[in-house]
């Protein structure tokens, strides 16, 4: 036997030398540092996220509590229908605020004179009169009776009770006067004015008054818009990806298309809004502010994402599976439908859901096509004017009254909830599909 | 009970001229991978293709069921006939051709479906059988022929990818058999398997010879000698020599063949 170490490029003993040890130590050290940097980054990101979420939740949870007056109201026939007629037209024209006023003055006799009564009426929401009218319209027999009714407090009252309007602020700097504070304290002590848990912020349509505003309309608008986006972007995107990946020849044209698709994925979303404005609104004359056109614009925006994700998913299907299927005589279409697409489905699905999640949170392009309009009615059809959650958030965040702050945060919570739901769905579906195969 | 595959003879009766290749040239783009190959392959025989890596064995094999069609840059010139019919003629449908000429690949590639569906897929797309007992029978007899039935009969619903490498390769053979092909092409079917699984498959090939024409690419000289009756030696894109296996291994005519089988290069 010859000495092996003499033929090796380095002498074997160098693996045990001091220099080698030092190199090894350095290697471990840089590994530890790398790990620490990674952990640090995760902690930093986590803290930021926690900070964001706590701010939103702390600001938003109060939106689910609403101050209400539980008062005994006399449905005075004189105010509702002096003529005694109960046909709907007469009933709807009745002076319901007067009923509210007399019910409240009974509780707060100190409020006298025009000014006093007006200050007292500022404590209840303008919705109170509508509540009473709706009750009477539904059941005219109430006229002439006393009923205990729960009436919505005004935004100022509500915000004061929630502590968002500081008692210590100078009278000129707060929207409730000293006199009103006194009445509020008195009514709360009597148990008439109380904070109730309420889902109205979710289940009511939008309103000009913060205490009455809810996001039901925006939620429905968002869902309808997403459905349009889904119905357009997924079939078109997947079909385009399948064609480009499986059938298209490799030439200058397909290269050009590929470059363009990648470019489109990076185009700022507002550009799609401009396209929607000039194409669909002005040229095709589709209904303005509608979920239909919003969905079409967002579909255009999502399409490149879906195509790119689907192509990547199709590419990752092992060629051996295609060969196996071709080898026993499957036609190219059968290979794709029976083998390639099912295997690519988890990837396609993930890409689609991520694309949709981005579309769900998109605001800018929708502003351009008029979805920023103030819409009270809940949209019932795709062509109805509607708004979507992120635009609703944008509008509420822009409004001055204090009550909008908590509602904005509540809307953000709902939007985040939806995003989490969609991403969880993506993970779940992927897991499910992967297990099946 | 077995389904009738065909009335081909069951003895050791070769049917000459099952496949004839005449002056076949194959190009990958500008690169010529096969030069003027002329080769006759007998039916009901095992023909081994041997030669150093990159000499074009797989390329030739893939010409026989037109798998090369799926490679954009690949062009095939010359004539290849199956039972006297030009398989590159316009009238030939590749789907039909591949049902007649099955293929087993180097790496076992079962579908990520159940064992049952792996076998049933081919017959189903070709409309050879409907669901139910008819299909059950095809699945069973295919697995039996591939010598896999006893090992998997209780787990037909489990995924084919959960089998061992050797079992997977036999599953792939069973899958190829299930569509009743006349020819089975095998590209290094045992290269990923251990000696026991290899022996199993070699036995299987020997049995299958009764009913099928088999062409096998192998790097293993002993394997070529054990399973084949004819051997063709490829070198640098040319077919150097084709003869009875015994002749090739005991009395090669060409210097290059001699060098290769004695291990001087390859
Ligand atoms: N898809 C392809 N594109 C371009 N060239 C290819 C392609 N497939 C094979 N070739 C070339 O054709 C020649 C023959 O390849 P082939 O795969 O037929 O060799 P082989 O004999 O099967 O080799 P091995 O024993 O290593 O499998 C090689 O030079 C190879 O580089
Ligand atoms: Mg090969």
CSV table of N, CA, C and O in Angstrom, one decimal, chain A residues 248-250 320-332 334-335 338-339 342-343 436-437, chain B residues 62 65 67 70 72 95 98-99 101-103 105 109-113 121-122 125-126 175-176 179:
chain,number,residue,atom,x,y,z
A,248,UNK,N,-49.1,26.0,-27.0
A,248,UNK,CA,-48.5,27.1,-27.8
A,248,UNK,C,-47.1,26.7,-28.2
A,248,UNK,O,-46.4,26.2,-27.4
A,249,UNK,N,-46.7,27.0,-29.5
A,249,UNK,CA,-45.4,26.7,-29.9
A,249,UNK,C,-44.5,27.8,-29.2
A,249,UNK,O,-44.9,28.9,-28.9
A,250,UNK,N,-43.2,27.4,-29.1
A,250,UNK,CA,-42.3,28.4,-28.5
A,250,UNK,C,-41.8,29.3,-29.7
A,250,UNK,O,-41.0,28.9,-30.5
A,320,UNK,N,-42.8,13.1,-16.3
A,320,UNK,CA,-42.9,11.6,-16.4
A,320,UNK,C,-44.4,11.2,-16.3
A,320,UNK,O,-44.8,10.2,-16.9
A,321,UNK,N,-45.2,12.0,-15.7
A,321,UNK,CA,-46.7,11.8,-15.7
A,321,UNK,C,-47.3,11.9,-17.1
A,321,UNK,O,-48.1,11.1,-17.5
A,322,UNK,N,-46.8,13.0,-17.7
A,322,UNK,CA,-47.3,13.2,-19.1
A,322,UNK,C,-46.9,12.1,-20.0
A,322,UNK,O,-47.7,11.6,-20.8
A,323,UNK,N,-45.7,11.7,-19.9
A,323,UNK,CA,-45.2,10.6,-20.7
A,323,UNK,C,-45.9,9.3,-20.4
A,323,UNK,O,-46.3,8.6,-21.4
A,324,UNK,N,-46.2,9.1,-19.1
A,324,UNK,CA,-46.9,7.8,-18.8
A,324,UNK,C,-48.3,7.8,-19.5
A,324,UNK,O,-48.7,6.8,-20.0
A,325,UNK,N,-48.9,9.0,-19.4
A,325,UNK,CA,-50.3,9.0,-20.0
A,325,UNK,C,-50.2,8.9,-21.5
A,325,UNK,O,-51.0,8.2,-22.1
A,326,UNK,N,-49.3,9.7,-22.1
A,326,UNK,CA,-49.1,9.6,-23.6
A,326,UNK,C,-48.8,8.2,-24.0
A,326,UNK,O,-49.2,7.7,-25.0
A,327,UNK,N,-47.9,7.5,-23.2
A,327,UNK,CA,-47.4,6.2,-23.5
A,327,UNK,C,-48.5,5.1,-23.6
A,327,UNK,O,-48.3,4.1,-24.3
A,328,UNK,N,-49.6,5.3,-22.9
A,328,UNK,CA,-50.7,4.3,-23.1
A,328,UNK,C,-51.8,4.9,-24.0
A,328,UNK,O,-52.9,4.4,-24.0
A,329,UNK,N,-51.5,5.9,-24.7
A,329,UNK,CA,-52.4,6.3,-25.7
A,329,UNK,C,-53.4,7.4,-25.3
A,329,UNK,O,-54.5,7.5,-25.9
A,330,UNK,N,-53.1,8.2,-24.3
A,330,UNK,CA,-54.1,9.3,-24.0
A,330,UNK,C,-53.8,10.4,-25.0
A,330,UNK,O,-52.7,10.6,-25.4
A,331,UNK,N,-54.9,11.1,-25.4
A,331,UNK,CA,-54.7,12.2,-26.3
A,331,UNK,C,-54.1,13.4,-25.5
A,331,UNK,O,-54.3,13.4,-24.3
A,332,UNK,N,-53.5,14.3,-26.2
A,332,UNK,CA,-53.0,15.5,-25.5
A,332,UNK,C,-54.0,16.1,-24.5
A,332,UNK,O,-53.7,16.5,-23.4
A,334,UNK,N,-56.6,14.7,-23.2
A,334,UNK,CA,-56.8,13.8,-22.0
A,334,UNK,C,-55.7,13.9,-21.0
A,334,UNK,O,-55.9,13.8,-19.8
A,335,UNK,N,-54.5,14.0,-21.5
A,335,UNK,CA,-53.4,14.1,-20.6
A,335,UNK,C,-53.6,15.3,-19.7
A,335,UNK,O,-53.4,15.3,-18.5
A,338,UNK,N,-57.0,14.8,-17.5
A,338,UNK,CA,-57.0,13.7,-16.5
A,338,UNK,C,-55.9,13.8,-15.6
A,338,UNK,O,-55.9,13.3,-14.5
A,339,UNK,N,-54.7,14.3,-16.0
A,339,UNK,CA,-53.5,14.2,-15.2
A,339,UNK,C,-52.9,15.5,-14.8
A,339,UNK,O,-52.6,15.7,-13.7
A,342,UNK,N,-55.4,18.1,-12.7
A,342,UNK,CA,-55.7,17.8,-11.3
A,342,UNK,C,-54.4,17.9,-10.5
A,342,UNK,O,-54.5,18.4,-9.3
A,343,UNK,N,-53.2,17.6,-11.0
A,343,UNK,CA,-52.0,17.8,-10.3
A,343,UNK,C,-51.7,19.2,-10.1
A,343,UNK,O,-51.0,19.6,-9.1
A,436,UNK,N,-55.4,13.9,-1.6
A,436,UNK,CA,-56.1,13.0,-2.5
A,436,UNK,C,-55.2,12.3,-3.4
A,436,UNK,O,-55.5,11.3,-4.0
A,437,UNK,N,-54.1,13.0,-3.7
A,437,UNK,CA,-53.2,12.4,-4.8
A,437,UNK,C,-52.0,11.7,-4.2
A,437,UNK,O,-51.5,12.1,-3.2
B,62,UNK,N,-38.1,5.5,-28.8
B,62,UNK,CA,-39.2,6.5,-28.8
B,62,UNK,C,-39.7,6.8,-30.2
B,62,UNK,O,-40.8,7.3,-30.3
B,65,UNK,N,-43.0,4.3,-31.0
B,65,UNK,CA,-44.4,4.7,-30.6
B,65,UNK,C,-44.6,6.2,-30.8
B,65,UNK,O,-45.5,6.7,-30.3
B,67,UNK,N,-43.2,8.7,-29.6
B,67,UNK,CA,-43.1,9.6,-28.4
B,67,UNK,C,-42.3,10.8,-28.7
B,67,UNK,O,-42.4,11.8,-28.1
B,70,UNK,N,-43.6,14.4,-29.3
B,70,UNK,CA,-43.9,15.4,-28.2
B,70,UNK,C,-42.7,16.3,-28.0
B,70,UNK,O,-42.9,17.3,-27.3
B,72,UNK,N,-40.6,19.1,-29.5
B,72,UNK,CA,-40.8,20.1,-30.6
B,72,UNK,C,-39.7,20.0,-31.7
B,72,UNK,O,-39.9,20.0,-32.9
B,95,UNK,N,-52.6,8.2,-31.1
B,95,UNK,CA,-53.3,7.6,-29.9
B,95,UNK,C,-53.5,6.1,-30.1
B,95,UNK,O,-53.2,5.3,-29.2
B,98,UNK,N,-50.1,4.2,-30.0
B,98,UNK,CA,-49.6,4.0,-28.7
B,98,UNK,C,-50.4,3.0,-27.9
B,98,UNK,O,-49.9,2.4,-26.9
B,99,UNK,N,-51.6,2.8,-28.3
B,99,UNK,CA,-52.4,1.7,-27.7
B,99,UNK,C,-51.8,0.3,-28.1
B,99,UNK,O,-51.8,-0.6,-27.4
B,101,UNK,N,-48.6,0.0,-29.3
B,101,UNK,CA,-47.1,-0.1,-28.9
B,101,UNK,C,-47.0,0.6,-27.5
B,101,UNK,O,-46.9,1.8,-27.4
B,102,UNK,N,-47.0,-0.2,-26.5
B,102,UNK,CA,-47.0,0.4,-25.1
B,102,UNK,C,-45.5,0.6,-24.7
B,102,UNK,O,-44.6,0.2,-25.4
B,103,UNK,N,-45.4,1.4,-23.6
B,103,UNK,CA,-44.1,1.8,-23.2
B,103,UNK,C,-43.9,1.7,-21.7
B,103,UNK,O,-44.8,2.1,-20.9
B,105,UNK,N,-41.1,3.0,-18.8
B,105,UNK,CA,-40.0,4.0,-18.7
B,105,UNK,C,-39.0,3.6,-17.7
B,105,UNK,O,-39.2,2.7,-16.9
B,109,UNK,N,-43.2,5.4,-13.2
B,109,UNK,CA,-44.0,6.6,-13.2
B,109,UNK,C,-45.5,6.3,-13.1
B,109,UNK,O,-46.3,6.6,-13.9
B,110,UNK,N,-45.9,5.6,-12.0
B,110,UNK,CA,-47.3,5.4,-11.8
B,110,UNK,C,-48.1,6.7,-11.7
B,110,UNK,O,-47.5,7.7,-11.2
B,111,UNK,N,-49.3,6.7,-12.1
B,111,UNK,CA,-50.1,7.9,-11.9
B,111,UNK,C,-50.4,8.1,-10.4
B,111,UNK,O,-50.5,7.1,-9.7
B,112,UNK,N,-50.5,9.3,-9.9
B,112,UNK,CA,-50.8,9.5,-8.5
B,112,UNK,C,-52.2,9.2,-8.2
B,112,UNK,O,-53.0,10.0,-7.7
B,113,UNK,N,-52.7,8.0,-8.6
B,113,UNK,CA,-54.0,7.6,-8.4
B,113,UNK,C,-54.0,6.2,-7.7
B,113,UNK,O,-52.9,5.7,-7.5
B,121,UNK,N,-57.1,3.0,-16.2
B,121,UNK,CA,-57.1,4.2,-17.0
B,121,UNK,C,-57.1,4.0,-18.5
B,121,UNK,O,-57.9,4.5,-19.2
B,122,UNK,N,-56.1,3.2,-18.9
B,122,UNK,CA,-55.9,2.9,-20.3
B,122,UNK,C,-57.1,2.3,-20.9
B,122,UNK,O,-57.7,2.8,-21.9
B,125,UNK,N,-60.0,4.9,-21.3
B,125,UNK,CA,-60.0,5.9,-22.3
B,125,UNK,C,-60.1,5.3,-23.7
B,125,UNK,O,-60.5,5.9,-24.7
B,126,UNK,N,-59.6,4.0,-23.8
B,126,UNK,CA,-59.8,3.4,-25.2
B,126,UNK,C,-61.1,2.7,-25.3
B,126,UNK,O,-61.3,2.0,-26.3
B,175,UNK,N,-49.9,-1.7,-16.3
B,175,UNK,CA,-50.6,-0.7,-16.9
B,175,UNK,C,-50.5,-0.7,-18.4
B,175,UNK,O,-51.4,-0.5,-19.1
B,176,UNK,N,-49.2,-1.0,-18.8
B,176,UNK,CA,-49.0,-1.1,-20.3
B,176,UNK,C,-49.7,-2.3,-20.9
B,176,UNK,O,-50.3,-2.2,-21.9
B,179,UNK,N,-53.9,-2.4,-21.8
B,179,UNK,CA,-54.5,-1.9,-23.0
B,179,UNK,C,-54.3,-2.9,-24.2
B,179,UNK,O,-54.5,-2.6,-25.3
